[in-house]
Coordinates of C-alpha atoms and ligand atoms in Angstrom, one line a residue:
M170 CA 116.4 130.6 41.1
N171 CA 112.7 131.4 41.3
F172 CA 113.5 135.0 41.8
F173 CA 114.9 135.2 38.3
H174 CA 112.0 133.3 36.6
G175 CA 110.8 135.4 33.6
C176 CA 113.2 138.2 34.3
T177 CA 114.8 140.6 31.8
A178 CA 118.5 140.9 32.7
L179 CA 120.9 143.4 31.3
I180 CA 124.5 142.1 31.9
T181 CA 127.5 144.3 31.1
G182 CA 130.8 142.6 30.3
A183 CA 129.1 139.4 29.2
S184 CA 131.7 138.5 26.7
S185 CA 134.1 136.8 29.2
G186 CA 134.8 135.8 32.8
I187 CA 132.2 136.5 35.5
G188 CA 129.8 138.2 33.1
E189 CA 129.7 135.2 30.8
Q190 CA 128.9 133.0 33.8
F191 CA 126.0 135.4 34.9
A192 CA 124.5 134.9 31.4
R193 CA 124.9 131.1 31.6
Q194 CA 123.3 130.9 35.0
L195 CA 120.4 133.2 34.2
A196 CA 119.6 131.8 30.8
P197 CA 117.6 128.8 32.0
H198 CA 115.3 131.1 34.1
A199 CA 115.2 134.5 32.3
R200 CA 112.6 135.6 29.6
S201 CA 115.2 138.0 28.1
L202 CA 118.9 138.6 28.3
I203 CA 120.6 141.8 27.1
L204 CA 124.3 141.1 26.7
V205 CA 126.6 144.1 26.5
A206 CA 130.4 144.2 25.7
R207 CA 132.7 145.5 22.9
R208 CA 133.4 142.0 21.4
L209 CA 130.3 141.2 19.5
D210 CA 131.7 137.9 18.1
R211 CA 132.0 136.6 21.7
L212 CA 128.4 137.7 22.6
G213 CA 127.2 136.1 19.4
A214 CA 128.8 132.8 20.3
L215 CA 127.3 132.9 23.8
K216 CA 123.9 133.7 22.3
L217 CA 124.2 130.6 20.1
E218 CA 125.2 128.5 23.1
L219 CA 122.4 129.7 25.4
D220 CA 119.6 129.9 22.8
R221 CA 116.4 128.0 23.9
P222 CA 112.7 128.4 23.2
G223 CA 111.1 131.1 25.4
L224 CA 114.4 133.0 25.8
T225 CA 115.2 136.2 23.8
I226 CA 118.8 137.2 23.7
H227 CA 119.9 140.6 22.5
C228 CA 123.6 141.3 21.9
H229 CA 124.7 145.0 22.1
T230 CA 128.2 146.1 21.3
A231 CA 129.1 149.2 23.3
D232 CA 132.3 150.6 24.6
L233 CA 131.2 151.7 28.0
A234 CA 134.2 154.1 28.3
D235 CA 132.5 156.1 25.5
E236 CA 129.6 158.2 26.8
V237 CA 128.1 158.4 23.3
Q238 CA 128.0 154.6 23.0
T239 CA 126.6 154.2 26.5
E240 CA 123.8 156.7 25.5
A241 CA 123.2 154.8 22.2
L242 CA 122.8 151.6 24.2
L243 CA 120.2 153.2 26.4
A244 CA 118.4 154.6 23.4
A245 CA 118.3 151.2 21.7
L246 CA 117.0 149.7 24.9
A247 CA 114.2 152.3 25.2
A248 CA 113.3 151.8 21.5
S249 CA 113.1 148.0 21.9
G250 CA 110.5 148.3 24.6
E251 CA 112.3 145.8 26.9
R252 CA 111.9 146.6 30.6
V253 CA 115.0 145.5 32.5
S254 CA 114.2 143.9 35.9
L255 CA 117.7 142.9 36.7
L256 CA 120.7 145.1 36.0
V257 CA 124.1 143.4 36.4
N258 CA 126.8 146.1 36.3
N259 CA 129.7 143.7 35.8
A260 CA 132.0 145.3 33.1
G261 CA 135.2 146.5 34.6
L262 CA 139.0 146.6 34.2
G263 CA 142.1 147.0 36.4
D264 CA 145.6 148.4 36.1
H265 CA 148.5 147.0 38.0
G266 CA 151.5 149.2 38.8
F267 CA 152.5 152.4 40.5
F268 CA 150.1 155.3 39.9
E269 CA 153.0 157.7 38.9
E270 CA 153.9 155.4 36.1
S271 CA 150.4 154.8 34.9
D272 CA 149.1 155.5 31.4
W273 CA 146.5 158.3 31.6
S274 CA 144.2 156.8 28.9
R275 CA 144.1 153.5 30.9
V276 CA 143.3 155.4 34.2
S277 CA 140.6 157.4 32.4
T278 CA 139.0 154.3 30.8
M279 CA 139.0 152.6 34.3
L280 CA 137.1 155.6 35.8
D281 CA 134.7 155.7 32.9
V282 CA 133.8 152.0 32.8
N283 CA 134.1 151.1 36.5
I284 CA 132.4 154.2 37.8
K285 CA 130.7 156.4 35.2
A286 CA 129.0 153.8 33.0
L287 CA 127.8 151.8 36.1
T288 CA 126.3 155.0 37.6
R289 CA 124.8 156.1 34.3
L290 CA 123.1 152.7 33.6
T291 CA 121.8 152.6 37.1
H292 CA 120.5 156.2 36.8
A293 CA 118.8 155.5 33.5
L294 CA 117.1 152.2 34.5
L295 CA 116.3 152.7 38.1
P296 CA 113.1 154.8 37.7
D297 CA 111.4 151.9 35.7
L298 CA 112.5 149.4 38.4
V299 CA 111.0 151.6 41.1
R300 CA 107.8 152.1 39.1
A301 CA 107.4 148.4 38.7
G302 CA 107.9 147.9 42.4
R303 CA 110.2 144.9 41.8
G304 CA 113.7 144.4 40.6
A305 CA 117.4 144.2 41.5
I306 CA 120.7 145.7 40.8
L307 CA 123.8 143.6 41.2
N308 CA 127.0 145.7 41.1
V309 CA 130.3 143.8 40.7
S310 CA 132.7 145.4 43.1
S311 CA 135.8 143.7 44.6
V312 CA 137.5 142.9 47.9
A313 CA 139.8 145.7 46.7
S314 CA 137.0 148.1 47.6
L315 CA 137.4 147.2 51.3
L316 CA 141.0 148.3 51.8
P317 CA 143.5 150.7 50.0
L318 CA 145.6 148.7 47.5
P319 CA 149.0 150.0 46.5
K320 CA 149.9 149.3 42.9
M321 CA 146.1 149.1 42.2
A322 CA 145.3 152.5 43.8
V323 CA 142.8 153.7 41.2
Y324 CA 141.2 150.3 40.6
A325 CA 140.7 149.8 44.3
A326 CA 139.3 153.4 44.6
T327 CA 136.8 152.8 41.8
K328 CA 135.6 149.6 43.5
A329 CA 135.3 151.5 46.9
Y330 CA 133.0 153.8 45.0
V331 CA 131.0 150.8 43.7
T332 CA 130.6 149.3 47.2
S333 CA 129.8 152.7 48.8
F334 CA 127.3 153.6 46.0
S335 CA 125.6 150.2 46.3
E336 CA 125.2 150.4 50.0
A337 CA 123.8 154.0 49.9
L338 CA 121.4 153.2 47.1
R339 CA 120.2 150.1 48.8
A340 CA 119.3 152.2 51.8
E341 CA 117.6 154.8 49.6
L342 CA 115.5 152.1 48.0
R343 CA 114.3 150.4 51.1
G344 CA 110.6 149.7 50.8
T345 CA 110.5 150.1 47.0
G346 CA 110.8 146.4 46.1
V347 CA 114.2 147.1 44.4
S348 CA 117.3 145.6 45.9
V349 CA 120.9 146.5 45.5
T350 CA 123.7 144.0 46.1
A351 CA 127.5 144.5 45.9
L352 CA 129.4 141.4 44.8
C353 CA 133.0 141.6 46.2
P354 CA 135.1 138.8 44.7
G355 CA 138.8 138.2 45.6
P356 CA 141.1 136.9 42.8
V357 CA 139.2 135.0 39.9
S358 CA 140.9 133.4 37.0
T359 CA 139.5 135.4 34.0
E360 CA 141.0 137.7 31.5
F361 CA 141.1 140.4 34.2
G362 CA 144.7 139.8 35.3
R363 CA 146.2 139.8 31.8
I364 CA 144.4 143.0 31.0
A365 CA 145.5 144.7 34.3
D366 CA 149.1 143.8 33.6
R367 CA 151.1 146.6 32.0
P368 CA 152.8 145.5 28.8
G369 CA 156.6 145.3 28.9
T370 CA 157.0 145.4 32.7
G371 CA 157.3 141.6 33.2
E372 CA 155.2 142.1 36.3
S373 CA 151.9 140.3 36.8
L374 CA 149.1 140.8 39.2
P375 CA 149.8 138.6 42.3
A376 CA 146.9 136.2 42.8
P377 CA 147.7 133.4 45.3
E378 CA 145.9 130.2 44.3
I379 CA 144.5 129.7 47.9
F380 CA 142.4 132.9 47.4
K381 CA 141.1 132.0 44.0
V382 CA 137.4 131.3 43.4
P383 CA 136.2 130.0 40.0
A384 CA 134.2 132.6 38.0
E385 CA 131.2 130.2 38.0
D386 CA 131.1 130.2 41.8
V387 CA 131.5 133.9 42.0
A388 CA 128.5 134.5 39.6
R389 CA 126.5 131.9 41.6
A390 CA 127.3 133.7 44.9
G391 CA 126.2 137.0 43.4
L392 CA 122.9 135.7 42.1
D393 CA 122.3 133.9 45.4
A394 CA 122.9 137.1 47.3
V395 CA 120.4 138.9 45.0
E396 CA 117.8 136.2 45.7
R397 CA 118.4 136.5 49.4
D398 CA 118.3 140.3 49.3
R399 CA 121.8 140.6 50.8
A400 CA 123.6 143.9 50.7
R401 CA 127.1 142.5 50.1
V402 CA 128.8 139.2 49.4
I403 CA 132.4 138.0 49.3
P404 CA 132.4 134.7 47.5
G405 CA 134.6 131.9 48.9
W406 CA 134.7 131.1 52.7
F407 CA 138.5 131.6 52.9
V408 CA 138.6 135.0 51.1
C409 CA 135.5 136.1 53.1
T410 CA 137.1 135.1 56.4
V411 CA 140.5 136.8 55.6
M412 CA 138.8 140.0 54.4
T413 CA 136.4 140.1 57.4
I414 CA 139.4 140.0 59.7
A415 CA 141.4 142.4 57.6
T416 CA 138.7 145.1 57.7
L417 CA 138.7 144.9 61.5
V418 CA 142.4 145.8 61.7
P419 CA 142.9 149.4 62.8
I420 CA 143.8 151.7 59.9
F421 CA 147.2 152.8 61.5
I422 CA 148.3 149.1 61.4
V423 CA 147.1 148.8 57.8
R424 CA 149.1 151.9 56.9
L425 CA 152.3 150.5 58.4
F426 CA 151.8 147.3 56.4
L427 CA 151.0 149.1 53.2
T428 CA 154.0 151.5 53.5
Q429 CA 156.4 148.7 54.2
R430 CA 155.1 146.8 51.1
R431 CA 155.9 149.9 48.9
A432 CA 159.4 150.2 50.3
E433 CA 160.0 146.5 49.6
K434 CA 158.8 146.6 46.0
R435 CA 160.8 149.8 45.0
Ligands
NAP767 N1 139.0 138.6 38.0 C1 139.2 139.1 39.2 O1 140.2 138.7 39.9 C2 138.2 140.0 39.8 C3 138.2 140.2 41.2 C4 137.4 141.1 41.7 C5 136.5 141.8 40.9 N2 136.5 141.6 39.6 C6 135.5 142.4 38.8 O2 134.7 141.5 38.1 C7 134.2 142.2 36.9 C8 134.3 141.2 35.7 O3 135.7 141.0 35.5 P1 136.3 139.6 35.0 O4 137.1 139.1 36.0 O5 135.2 138.7 34.5 O6 137.2 140.1 33.8 P2 137.2 139.9 32.3 O7 137.2 138.5 31.9 O8 138.3 140.8 31.7 O9 135.8 140.6 31.8 C9 135.6 141.9 31.8 C10 134.4 142.2 31.0 O10 134.2 143.6 30.9 C11 134.0 144.0 29.6 N3 134.6 145.4 29.4 C12 135.8 145.8 29.7 N4 136.0 147.1 29.2 C13 134.8 147.4 28.6 C14 134.4 148.6 27.9 N5 135.2 149.6 27.7 N6 133.1 148.6 27.4 C15 132.3 147.5 27.5 N7 132.7 146.4 28.2 C16 133.9 146.3 28.7 C17 134.8 143.0 28.8 O11 134.2 142.9 27.5 P3 134.9 143.4 26.1 O12 136.4 143.3 26.3 O13 134.4 142.5 25.1 O14 134.4 144.8 25.9 C18 134.5 141.7 29.5 O15 133.3 141.2 29.1 C19 134.9 143.5 36.8 O16 134.1 144.5 37.2 C20 136.1 143.3 37.7 O17 136.6 144.5 38.2 C21 137.3 140.8 39.0

């Protein structure tokens, strides 16, 4: 973890799941952690847990679906004089069910957090990273970004944006000393599944145990990929193998499979 020694890391969605694990794993190495989420009590508890001499931890409450709050976060950051050297765009949420039955406010929040806030934070912080000639951006995407996913159509599309954006930005930044990595986990046991489930439907997000990777391992794989300057990582050998094969299947066969699944579930 030499790469992270003395870094200033901004982690969005640090109040639970994978984001909390990023904070835990970076705390022994970083000079400063900037933890962002809506639940300040959770961030405060994490700060107490991770506190050590030589480490400064700032907790910022911000609803990243709200443009005004995202701008306020950036303004507070600029005023604090902290220069972020590692941006971990981790905050995100899903929605499980048919698009035609979705709640618009949930869809809109997903677009705002998964796409807009991630892009805005990157846009605001990137010039400083480039000027410093050293830094990294770790975007938490998903294996859902690699194939269309019925009943998670918008979520998968937001993550396809994240993976595509990360790859293009990485190419643009070649030679600047700033790397971009897309972390593409399969199912992880966090609060994500409960939040993605629609209340009252009795349906829950299918997540076969065999595909599951612990949040701790997912965060480690992400940080390891940053350290090795890798473009993309799928944590867990089994998920990685299955997804690598799945992405090689011709799209017309994928379409047959996806359409059949929809007919079965109706
Ligand atoms: N779990 C999985 O199966 C899985 C698989 C692939 C990819 N991912 C991705 O991994 C990332 C982390 O998810 P997770 O599994 O750790 O889920 P999680 O436990 O639900 O954590 C999500 C984090 O995002 C934050 N967040 C959500 N909405 C926000 C908003 N409007 N403003 C600010 N922060 C917000 C939450 O904080 P507050 O609620 O306190 O605001 C929380 O800290 C997400 O991008 C997700 O899409 C997850």
